[in-house]
Amino acid sequence: MTAPAILVTNDDGIHSEGLRALAEALAHVGEVTVVAPDRERSAAGHALTLHRPLRASEVAPGWHRVDGTPTDCVTLAVMGMLKRRPHLVVAGINLGANLGDDVTYSGTVSAAMEGILLGIPAFAISQGGGAPFEFTVAADFARRLAGLLLEQGLPPDTLLNVNVPAGPPESIRGVALTRQGRRAYRESIVEKLDPRGKTYYWIGGSEPEWECLGDSDYDAVTAGKISVTPLRLDLTHYEVLTTLRGWEERLRDP
Ligand code: MN
């Protein structure tokens, strides 16, 4: 039996230690091909490059770098570069958590979304805390989760967003299936003057704060648990859709 094909990417760039740790861990589960951005593309969201050509080069056997976004990498890999279609797409290990509303900015989560759009099971995995990062827990979890997904699959339109709390293996308090958390938005724009007297702005000056929902990704990671959140691409708000049906009449042309 041939080993399952696993596509690995990230948004921190091909030189990230997190990417290397992930590729090494998943090599125990399948045949890994890395296709990753040539530089950091964190917070690139689900951006796709349409207005210039993309270049790719193989920097080591099975390691390809692309001068595009994480979504470009998954698209190019699946639609053109890879000899066989991957059975699984895994993005990470991101340097820093991807919790709550941050998933919409995250290039890591978006890469997994692209896998789902192409019909391939996918998950994103992020390591909480700050530098120096330690990937033992996340890498081991990625290996086990990949094995499970290759065996069980995922329902269509579903990706998993995994966040691993900082700390050594013995500090981890287990695994929690969670829902997407919510950021409590505070002032986070820094406004300053540049050396020529012109105003500039810097987004995200202060540490993010979170609402305590009790069962969110944020709550789990804060409690020392590995958080696994199933996300869907269908953003339709079904309850509100039903409520707003009554507007159809009023919005129609007179
Ligand atoms: Mn990143």
PDB file of C-alpha atoms and ligand atoms in Angstrom:
ATOM      1  CA  MET A   1       0.000   0.000   0.000  1.00  0.00           C
ATOM      2  CA  THR A   2       1.360   3.424  -0.898  1.00  0.00           C
ATOM      3  CA  ALA A   3       1.648   5.921   1.916  1.00  0.00           C
ATOM      4  CA  PRO A   4      -1.024   8.650   1.912  1.00  0.00           C
ATOM      5  CA  ALA A   5       0.089  11.945   0.385  1.00  0.00           C
ATOM      6  CA  ILE A   6       0.149  14.890   2.792  1.00  0.00           C
ATOM      7  CA  LEU A   7       0.546  18.509   1.703  1.00  0.00           C
ATOM      8  CA  VAL A   8       2.128  20.725   4.351  1.00  0.00           C
ATOM      9  CA  THR A   9       2.163  24.515   4.238  1.00  0.00           C
ATOM     10  CA  ASN A  10       2.172  27.518   6.564  1.00  0.00           C
ATOM     11  CA  ASP A  11       2.018  31.299   6.645  1.00  0.00           C
ATOM     12  CA  ASP A  12       5.258  31.962   8.526  1.00  0.00           C
ATOM     13  CA  GLY A  13       7.345  31.075   5.492  1.00  0.00           C
ATOM     14  CA  ILE A  14       9.427  28.121   4.362  1.00  0.00           C
ATOM     15  CA  HIS A  15      12.212  28.831   6.871  1.00  0.00           C
ATOM     16  CA  SER A  16       9.926  28.554   9.922  1.00  0.00           C
ATOM     17  CA  GLU A  17      10.922  26.030  12.592  1.00  0.00           C
ATOM     18  CA  GLY A  18       7.229  25.274  13.080  1.00  0.00           C
ATOM     19  CA  LEU A  19       6.930  24.128   9.459  1.00  0.00           C
ATOM     20  CA  ARG A  20       9.950  21.857   9.836  1.00  0.00           C
ATOM     21  CA  ALA A  21       8.606  20.339  13.066  1.00  0.00           C
ATOM     22  CA  LEU A  22       5.248  19.674  11.379  1.00  0.00           C
ATOM     23  CA  ALA A  23       6.774  18.118   8.242  1.00  0.00           C
ATOM     24  CA  GLU A  24       8.985  15.847  10.350  1.00  0.00           C
ATOM     25  CA  ALA A  25       6.084  14.716  12.534  1.00  0.00           C
ATOM     26  CA  LEU A  26       3.799  13.990   9.563  1.00  0.00           C
ATOM     27  CA  ALA A  27       6.506  12.011   7.766  1.00  0.00           C
ATOM     28  CA  HIS A  28       5.608   9.220  10.244  1.00  0.00           C
ATOM     29  CA  VAL A  29       2.057   9.183   8.855  1.00  0.00           C
ATOM     30  CA  GLY A  30       2.459   9.661   5.118  1.00  0.00           C
ATOM     31  CA  GLU A  31       4.495  11.009   2.235  1.00  0.00           C
ATOM     32  CA  VAL A  32       4.951  14.708   2.966  1.00  0.00           C
ATOM     33  CA  THR A  33       5.390  17.411   0.362  1.00  0.00           C
ATOM     34  CA  VAL A  34       5.978  20.949   1.586  1.00  0.00           C
ATOM     35  CA  VAL A  35       4.782  23.885  -0.519  1.00  0.00           C
ATOM     36  CA  ALA A  36       5.169  27.076   1.487  1.00  0.00           C
ATOM     37  CA  PRO A  37       5.525  30.832   1.010  1.00  0.00           C
ATOM     38  CA  ASP A  38       9.093  32.092   0.499  1.00  0.00           C
ATOM     39  CA  ARG A  39       8.633  34.631   3.322  1.00  0.00           C
ATOM     40  CA  GLU A  40       6.324  35.355   6.204  1.00  0.00           C
ATOM     41  CA  ARG A  41       2.721  35.893   5.091  1.00  0.00           C
ATOM     42  CA  SER A  42       0.996  35.922   8.485  1.00  0.00           C
ATOM     43  CA  ALA A  43      -2.386  37.684   8.457  1.00  0.00           C
ATOM     44  CA  ALA A  44      -2.567  37.251   4.679  1.00  0.00           C
ATOM     45  CA  GLY A  45      -6.028  35.782   5.187  1.00  0.00           C
ATOM     46  CA  HIS A  46      -7.414  33.858   2.240  1.00  0.00           C
ATOM     47  CA  ALA A  47      -5.718  36.089  -0.333  1.00  0.00           C
ATOM     48  CA  LEU A  48      -5.117  34.631  -3.786  1.00  0.00           C
ATOM     49  CA  THR A  49      -2.596  36.193  -6.177  1.00  0.00           C
ATOM     50  CA  LEU A  50      -4.254  36.910  -9.508  1.00  0.00           C
ATOM     51  CA  HIS A  51      -2.446  39.935 -10.919  1.00  0.00           C
ATOM     52  CA  ARG A  52       1.102  38.691 -11.319  1.00  0.00           C
ATOM     53  CA  PRO A  53       2.790  35.392 -12.152  1.00  0.00           C
ATOM     54  CA  LEU A  54       3.808  32.998  -9.372  1.00  0.00           C
ATOM     55  CA  ARG A  55       7.205  31.328  -9.250  1.00  0.00           C
ATOM     56  CA  ALA A  56       7.983  28.090  -7.453  1.00  0.00           C
ATOM     57  CA  SER A  57      11.274  26.330  -6.860  1.00  0.00           C
ATOM     58  CA  GLU A  58      12.239  23.083  -5.163  1.00  0.00           C
ATOM     59  CA  VAL A  59      14.758  24.039  -2.481  1.00  0.00           C
ATOM     60  CA  ALA A  60      15.245  20.480  -1.168  1.00  0.00           C
ATOM     61  CA  PRO A  61      13.652  17.153  -2.152  1.00  0.00           C
ATOM     62  CA  GLY A  62       9.928  17.536  -1.485  1.00  0.00           C
ATOM     63  CA  TRP A  63      10.294  21.158  -0.307  1.00  0.00           C
ATOM     64  CA  HIS A  64       8.942  23.858  -2.604  1.00  0.00           C
ATOM     65  CA  ARG A  65       8.885  27.567  -2.036  1.00  0.00           C
ATOM     66  CA  VAL A  66       6.415  29.877  -3.745  1.00  0.00           C
ATOM     67  CA  ASP A  67       6.479  33.684  -3.933  1.00  0.00           C
ATOM     68  CA  GLY A  68       2.811  33.859  -2.970  1.00  0.00           C
ATOM     69  CA  THR A  69       0.314  33.450  -0.156  1.00  0.00           C
ATOM     70  CA  PRO A  70      -0.551  30.275   1.767  1.00  0.00           C
ATOM     71  CA  THR A  71      -3.701  29.954  -0.371  1.00  0.00           C
ATOM     72  CA  ASP A  72      -1.580  30.269  -3.529  1.00  0.00           C
ATOM     73  CA  CYS A  73       0.621  27.446  -2.222  1.00  0.00           C
ATOM     74  CA  VAL A  74      -2.279  25.040  -1.673  1.00  0.00           C
ATOM     75  CA  THR A  75      -3.870  25.929  -5.010  1.00  0.00           C
ATOM     76  CA  LEU A  76      -0.641  25.532  -6.982  1.00  0.00           C
ATOM     77  CA  ALA A  77       0.274  22.326  -5.196  1.00  0.00           C
ATOM     78  CA  VAL A  78      -3.058  20.601  -5.688  1.00  0.00           C
ATOM     79  CA  MET A  79      -3.916  21.930  -9.147  1.00  0.00           C
ATOM     80  CA  GLY A  80      -0.506  21.622 -10.717  1.00  0.00           C
ATOM     81  CA  MET A  81       2.695  20.887  -8.868  1.00  0.00           C
ATOM     82  CA  LEU A  82       2.047  17.644  -7.014  1.00  0.00           C
ATOM     83  CA  LYS A  83       2.321  14.320  -8.822  1.00  0.00           C
ATOM     84  CA  ARG A  84      -0.659  12.968  -6.886  1.00  0.00           C
ATOM     85  CA  ARG A  85      -3.589  14.577  -5.162  1.00  0.00           C
ATOM     86  CA  PRO A  86      -3.024  14.918  -1.398  1.00  0.00           C
ATOM     87  CA  HIS A  87      -5.212  12.964   1.007  1.00  0.00           C
ATOM     88  CA  LEU A  88      -4.713  15.630   3.649  1.00  0.00           C
ATOM     89  CA  VAL A  89      -3.667  19.298   3.839  1.00  0.00           C
ATOM     90  CA  VAL A  90      -2.045  20.503   7.059  1.00  0.00           C
ATOM     91  CA  ALA A  91      -1.013  24.103   7.776  1.00  0.00           C
ATOM     92  CA  GLY A  92       1.332  25.174  10.571  1.00  0.00           C
ATOM     93  CA  ILE A  93       2.761  24.879  13.070  1.00  0.00           C
ATOM     94  CA  ASN A  94       1.999  28.583  13.335  1.00  0.00           C
ATOM     95  CA  LEU A  95       4.148  30.681  15.641  1.00  0.00           C
ATOM     96  CA  GLY A  96       1.367  31.982  17.874  1.00  0.00           C
ATOM     97  CA  ALA A  97      -2.245  31.020  18.503  1.00  0.00           C
ATOM     98  CA  ASN A  98      -5.049  31.462  15.966  1.00  0.00           C
ATOM     99  CA  LEU A  99      -8.074  31.885  18.203  1.00  0.00           C
ATOM    100  CA  GLY A 100     -11.601  33.177  17.753  1.00  0.00           C
ATOM    101  CA  ASP A 101     -12.125  35.912  15.191  1.00  0.00           C
ATOM    102  CA  ASP A 102      -8.449  35.774  14.285  1.00  0.00           C
ATOM    103  CA  VAL A 103      -9.178  32.790  12.057  1.00  0.00           C
ATOM    104  CA  THR A 104     -10.483  35.167   9.394  1.00  0.00           C
ATOM    105  CA  TYR A 105      -7.110  36.954   9.201  1.00  0.00           C
ATOM    106  CA  SER A 106      -5.012  33.847   9.554  1.00  0.00           C
ATOM    107  CA  GLY A 107      -3.057  32.625   6.563  1.00  0.00           C
ATOM    108  CA  THR A 108      -2.602  29.308   8.375  1.00  0.00           C
ATOM    109  CA  VAL A 109      -6.331  28.703   8.792  1.00  0.00           C
ATOM    110  CA  SER A 110      -6.991  29.995   5.253  1.00  0.00           C
ATOM    111  CA  ALA A 111      -4.578  27.440   3.813  1.00  0.00           C
ATOM    112  CA  ALA A 112      -6.628  24.709   5.475  1.00  0.00           C
ATOM    113  CA  MET A 113      -9.794  26.362   4.119  1.00  0.00           C
ATOM    114  CA  GLU A 114      -8.352  26.138   0.619  1.00  0.00           C
ATOM    115  CA  GLY A 115      -7.813  22.426   1.149  1.00  0.00           C
ATOM    116  CA  ILE A 116     -11.500  22.061   2.035  1.00  0.00           C
ATOM    117  CA  LEU A 117     -12.543  24.102  -1.012  1.00  0.00           C
ATOM    118  CA  LEU A 118     -10.567  21.661  -3.141  1.00  0.00           C
ATOM    119  CA  GLY A 119     -12.337  18.768  -1.432  1.00  0.00           C
ATOM    120  CA  ILE A 120      -9.410  17.588   0.705  1.00  0.00           C
ATOM    121  CA  PRO A 121      -9.627  17.121   4.509  1.00  0.00           C
ATOM    122  CA  ALA A 122      -7.517  19.727   6.258  1.00  0.00           C
ATOM    123  CA  PHE A 123      -6.473  21.144   9.573  1.00  0.00           C
ATOM    124  CA  ALA A 124      -4.525  24.146  10.824  1.00  0.00           C
ATOM    125  CA  ILE A 125      -2.333  23.908  13.907  1.00  0.00           C
ATOM    126  CA  SER A 126      -0.922  26.805  15.915  1.00  0.00           C
ATOM    127  CA  GLN A 127       1.388  26.974  18.903  1.00  0.00           C
ATOM    128  CA  GLY A 128       0.349  29.469  21.551  1.00  0.00           C
ATOM    129  CA  GLY A 129       2.729  31.528  23.650  1.00  0.00           C
ATOM    130  CA  GLY A 130       5.751  33.384  22.343  1.00  0.00           C
ATOM    131  CA  ALA A 131       9.378  32.867  21.358  1.00  0.00           C
ATOM    132  CA  PRO A 132      11.256  30.683  22.024  1.00  0.00           C
ATOM    133  CA  PHE A 133       8.640  28.231  20.746  1.00  0.00           C
ATOM    134  CA  GLU A 134       8.674  24.564  21.677  1.00  0.00           C
ATOM    135  CA  PHE A 135       6.877  22.257  19.232  1.00  0.00           C
ATOM    136  CA  THR A 136       7.034  18.844  20.929  1.00  0.00           C
ATOM    137  CA  VAL A 137       3.378  18.802  22.001  1.00  0.00           C
ATOM    138  CA  ALA A 138       2.004  20.318  18.791  1.00  0.00           C
ATOM    139  CA  ALA A 139       4.073  18.073  16.511  1.00  0.00           C
ATOM    140  CA  ASP A 140       3.023  14.940  18.381  1.00  0.00           C
ATOM    141  CA  PHE A 141      -0.627  16.020  18.326  1.00  0.00           C
ATOM    142  CA  ALA A 142      -0.454  16.813  14.582  1.00  0.00           C
ATOM    143  CA  ARG A 143       0.887  13.327  13.913  1.00  0.00           C
ATOM    144  CA  ARG A 144      -1.920  11.654  15.875  1.00  0.00           C
ATOM    145  CA  LEU A 145      -4.655  13.881  14.428  1.00  0.00           C
ATOM    146  CA  ALA A 146      -3.392  13.320  10.881  1.00  0.00           C
ATOM    147  CA  GLY A 147      -3.517   9.569  11.435  1.00  0.00           C
ATOM    148  CA  LEU A 148      -7.077   9.816  12.718  1.00  0.00           C
ATOM    149  CA  LEU A 149      -8.235  12.053   9.850  1.00  0.00           C
ATOM    150  CA  LEU A 150      -6.682   9.809   7.217  1.00  0.00           C
ATOM    151  CA  GLU A 151      -8.613   6.944   8.767  1.00  0.00           C
ATOM    152  CA  GLN A 152     -11.911   8.716   9.536  1.00  0.00           C
ATOM    153  CA  GLY A 153     -12.070  11.631   7.077  1.00  0.00           C
ATOM    154  CA  LEU A 154     -14.061  14.776   7.868  1.00  0.00           C
ATOM    155  CA  PRO A 155     -17.582  15.817   6.886  1.00  0.00           C
ATOM    156  CA  PRO A 156     -17.616  18.034   3.770  1.00  0.00           C
ATOM    157  CA  ASP A 157     -17.141  21.787   4.310  1.00  0.00           C
ATOM    158  CA  THR A 158     -15.332  21.162   7.613  1.00  0.00           C
ATOM    159  CA  LEU A 159     -11.809  21.961   8.693  1.00  0.00           C
ATOM    160  CA  LEU A 160     -10.242  21.693  12.118  1.00  0.00           C
ATOM    161  CA  ASN A 161      -8.496  24.586  13.806  1.00  0.00           C
ATOM    162  CA  VAL A 162      -6.075  23.321  16.455  1.00  0.00           C
ATOM    163  CA  ASN A 163      -4.443  25.523  19.083  1.00  0.00           C
ATOM    164  CA  VAL A 164      -1.822  24.170  21.448  1.00  0.00           C
ATOM    165  CA  PRO A 165      -1.121  25.931  24.745  1.00  0.00           C
ATOM    166  CA  ALA A 166       2.439  26.921  25.586  1.00  0.00           C
ATOM    167  CA  GLY A 167       4.321  24.698  27.972  1.00  0.00           C
ATOM    168  CA  PRO A 168       6.048  21.332  28.289  1.00  0.00           C
ATOM    169  CA  PRO A 169       4.135  18.060  27.632  1.00  0.00           C
ATOM    170  CA  GLU A 170       3.524  17.476  31.362  1.00  0.00           C
ATOM    171  CA  SER A 171       1.703  20.822  31.671  1.00  0.00           C
ATOM    172  CA  ILE A 172      -0.957  19.933  29.055  1.00  0.00           C
ATOM    173  CA  ARG A 173      -4.369  19.245  30.617  1.00  0.00           C
ATOM    174  CA  GLY A 174      -5.834  17.215  27.761  1.00  0.00           C
ATOM    175  CA  VAL A 175      -7.833  17.995  24.629  1.00  0.00           C
ATOM    176  CA  ALA A 176     -11.087  19.961  24.295  1.00  0.00           C
ATOM    177  CA  LEU A 177     -13.457  20.203  21.337  1.00  0.00           C
ATOM    178  CA  THR A 178     -14.382  23.882  21.323  1.00  0.00           C
ATOM    179  CA  ARG A 179     -16.223  26.618  19.514  1.00  0.00           C
ATOM    180  CA  GLN A 180     -14.703  29.710  17.940  1.00  0.00           C
ATOM    181  CA  GLY A 181     -14.054  32.372  20.568  1.00  0.00           C
ATOM    182  CA  ARG A 182     -14.681  36.082  20.380  1.00  0.00           C
ATOM    183  CA  ARG A 183     -12.223  38.902  20.724  1.00  0.00           C
ATOM    184  CA  ALA A 184     -13.146  41.806  22.966  1.00  0.00           C
ATOM    185  CA  TYR A 185     -12.021  44.710  20.801  1.00  0.00           C
ATOM    186  CA  ARG A 186     -10.210  47.490  22.602  1.00  0.00           C
ATOM    187  CA  GLU A 187      -8.017  50.309  21.389  1.00  0.00           C
ATOM    188  CA  SER A 188      -5.339  48.655  19.373  1.00  0.00           C
ATOM    189  CA  ILE A 189      -4.136  51.322  16.957  1.00  0.00           C
ATOM    190  CA  VAL A 190      -0.896  53.096  17.721  1.00  0.00           C
ATOM    191  CA  GLU A 191      -0.672  56.559  16.151  1.00  0.00           C
ATOM    192  CA  LYS A 192       2.759  58.216  15.962  1.00  0.00           C
ATOM    193  CA  LEU A 193       4.804  60.663  13.976  1.00  0.00           C
ATOM    194  CA  ASP A 194       7.497  59.469  11.596  1.00  0.00           C
ATOM    195  CA  PRO A 195      10.934  61.208  11.465  1.00  0.00           C
ATOM    196  CA  ARG A 196       9.571  63.563   8.777  1.00  0.00           C
ATOM    197  CA  GLY A 197       6.647  64.692  10.888  1.00  0.00           C
ATOM    198  CA  LYS A 198       3.963  62.647   9.128  1.00  0.00           C
ATOM    199  CA  THR A 199       1.432  60.547  11.010  1.00  0.00           C
ATOM    200  CA  TYR A 200       1.585  56.780  10.752  1.00  0.00           C
ATOM    201  CA  TYR A 201      -0.532  54.046  12.274  1.00  0.00           C
ATOM    202  CA  TRP A 202       0.336  50.620  13.563  1.00  0.00           C
ATOM    203  CA  ILE A 203      -2.439  48.034  13.961  1.00  0.00           C
ATOM    204  CA  GLY A 204      -2.511  45.730  16.961  1.00  0.00           C
ATOM    205  CA  GLY A 205      -0.549  47.621  19.561  1.00  0.00           C
ATOM    206  CA  SER A 206      -1.822  45.896  22.686  1.00  0.00           C
ATOM    207  CA  GLU A 207      -2.383  42.273  23.656  1.00  0.00           C
ATOM    208  CA  PRO A 208      -5.785  40.982  22.497  1.00  0.00           C
ATOM    209  CA  GLU A 209      -8.475  40.408  25.088  1.00  0.00           C
ATOM    210  CA  TRP A 210     -11.138  37.754  24.867  1.00  0.00           C
ATOM    211  CA  GLU A 211     -14.700  37.283  25.966  1.00  0.00           C
ATOM    212  CA  CYS A 212     -15.125  34.366  28.363  1.00  0.00           C
ATOM    213  CA  LEU A 213     -17.640  32.087  26.649  1.00  0.00           C
ATOM    214  CA  GLY A 214     -16.791  29.022  28.738  1.00  0.00           C
ATOM    215  CA  ASP A 215     -16.447  26.559  25.862  1.00  0.00           C
ATOM    216  CA  SER A 216     -14.351  28.487  23.354  1.00  0.00           C
ATOM    217  CA  ASP A 217     -10.928  27.841  21.874  1.00  0.00           C
ATOM    218  CA  TYR A 218      -9.600  30.669  24.058  1.00  0.00           C
ATOM    219  CA  ASP A 219     -11.062  29.135  27.230  1.00  0.00           C
ATOM    220  CA  ALA A 220      -9.527  25.726  26.454  1.00  0.00           C
ATOM    221  CA  VAL A 221      -6.044  27.049  25.737  1.00  0.00           C
ATOM    222  CA  THR A 222      -6.178  29.234  28.861  1.00  0.00           C
ATOM    223  CA  ALA A 223      -7.043  26.093  30.855  1.00  0.00           C
ATOM    224  CA  GLY A 224      -3.975  24.341  29.419  1.00  0.00           C
ATOM    225  CA  LYS A 225      -5.909  22.157  26.972  1.00  0.00           C
ATOM    226  CA  ILE A 226      -5.269  21.538  23.290  1.00  0.00           C
ATOM    227  CA  SER A 227      -8.228  23.143  21.518  1.00  0.00           C
ATOM    228  CA  VAL A 228      -9.807  21.549  18.432  1.00  0.00           C
ATOM    229  CA  THR A 229     -12.480  23.690  16.746  1.00  0.00           C
ATOM    230  CA  PRO A 230     -14.429  22.393  13.765  1.00  0.00           C
ATOM    231  CA  LEU A 231     -14.923  25.317  11.366  1.00  0.00           C
ATOM    232  CA  ARG A 232     -17.143  25.529   8.326  1.00  0.00           C
ATOM    233  CA  LEU A 233     -16.772  27.622   5.203  1.00  0.00           C
ATOM    234  CA  ASP A 234     -20.493  28.236   4.877  1.00  0.00           C
ATOM    235  CA  LEU A 235     -20.802  31.548   6.728  1.00  0.00           C
ATOM    236  CA  THR A 236     -24.577  31.726   6.269  1.00  0.00           C
ATOM    237  CA  HIS A 237     -26.352  32.614   9.498  1.00  0.00           C
ATOM    238  CA  TYR A 238     -29.261  30.170   9.159  1.00  0.00           C
ATOM    239  CA  GLU A 239     -31.386  31.392  12.080  1.00  0.00           C
ATOM    240  CA  VAL A 240     -31.214  34.976  10.820  1.00  0.00           C
ATOM    241  CA  LEU A 241     -31.899  33.821   7.272  1.00  0.00           C
ATOM    242  CA  THR A 242     -35.241  32.513   8.490  1.00  0.00           C
ATOM    243  CA  THR A 243     -35.997  35.747  10.348  1.00  0.00           C
ATOM    244  CA  LEU A 244     -35.075  37.950   7.385  1.00  0.00           C
ATOM    245  CA  ARG A 245     -37.261  36.004   4.954  1.00  0.00           C
ATOM    246  CA  GLY A 246     -39.983  38.483   5.985  1.00  0.00           C
ATOM    247  CA  TRP A 247     -37.940  41.275   4.393  1.00  0.00           C
ATOM    248  CA  GLU A 248     -38.091  39.772   0.941  1.00  0.00           C
ATOM    249  CA  GLU A 249     -41.441  41.361   0.223  1.00  0.00           C
ATOM    250  CA  ARG A 250     -40.315  44.827   1.361  1.00  0.00           C
ATOM    251  CA  LEU A 251     -37.053  44.716  -0.569  1.00  0.00           C
ATOM    252  CA  ARG A 252     -38.730  43.779  -3.819  1.00  0.00           C
ATOM    253  CA  ASP A 253     -39.049  46.444  -6.534  1.00  0.00           C
ATOM    254  CA  PRO A 254     -42.159  48.616  -6.006  1.00  0.00           C
TER     255      PRO A 254
HETATM  256 MN    MN B   1       1.847  33.006  11.095  1.00  0.00          MN
END
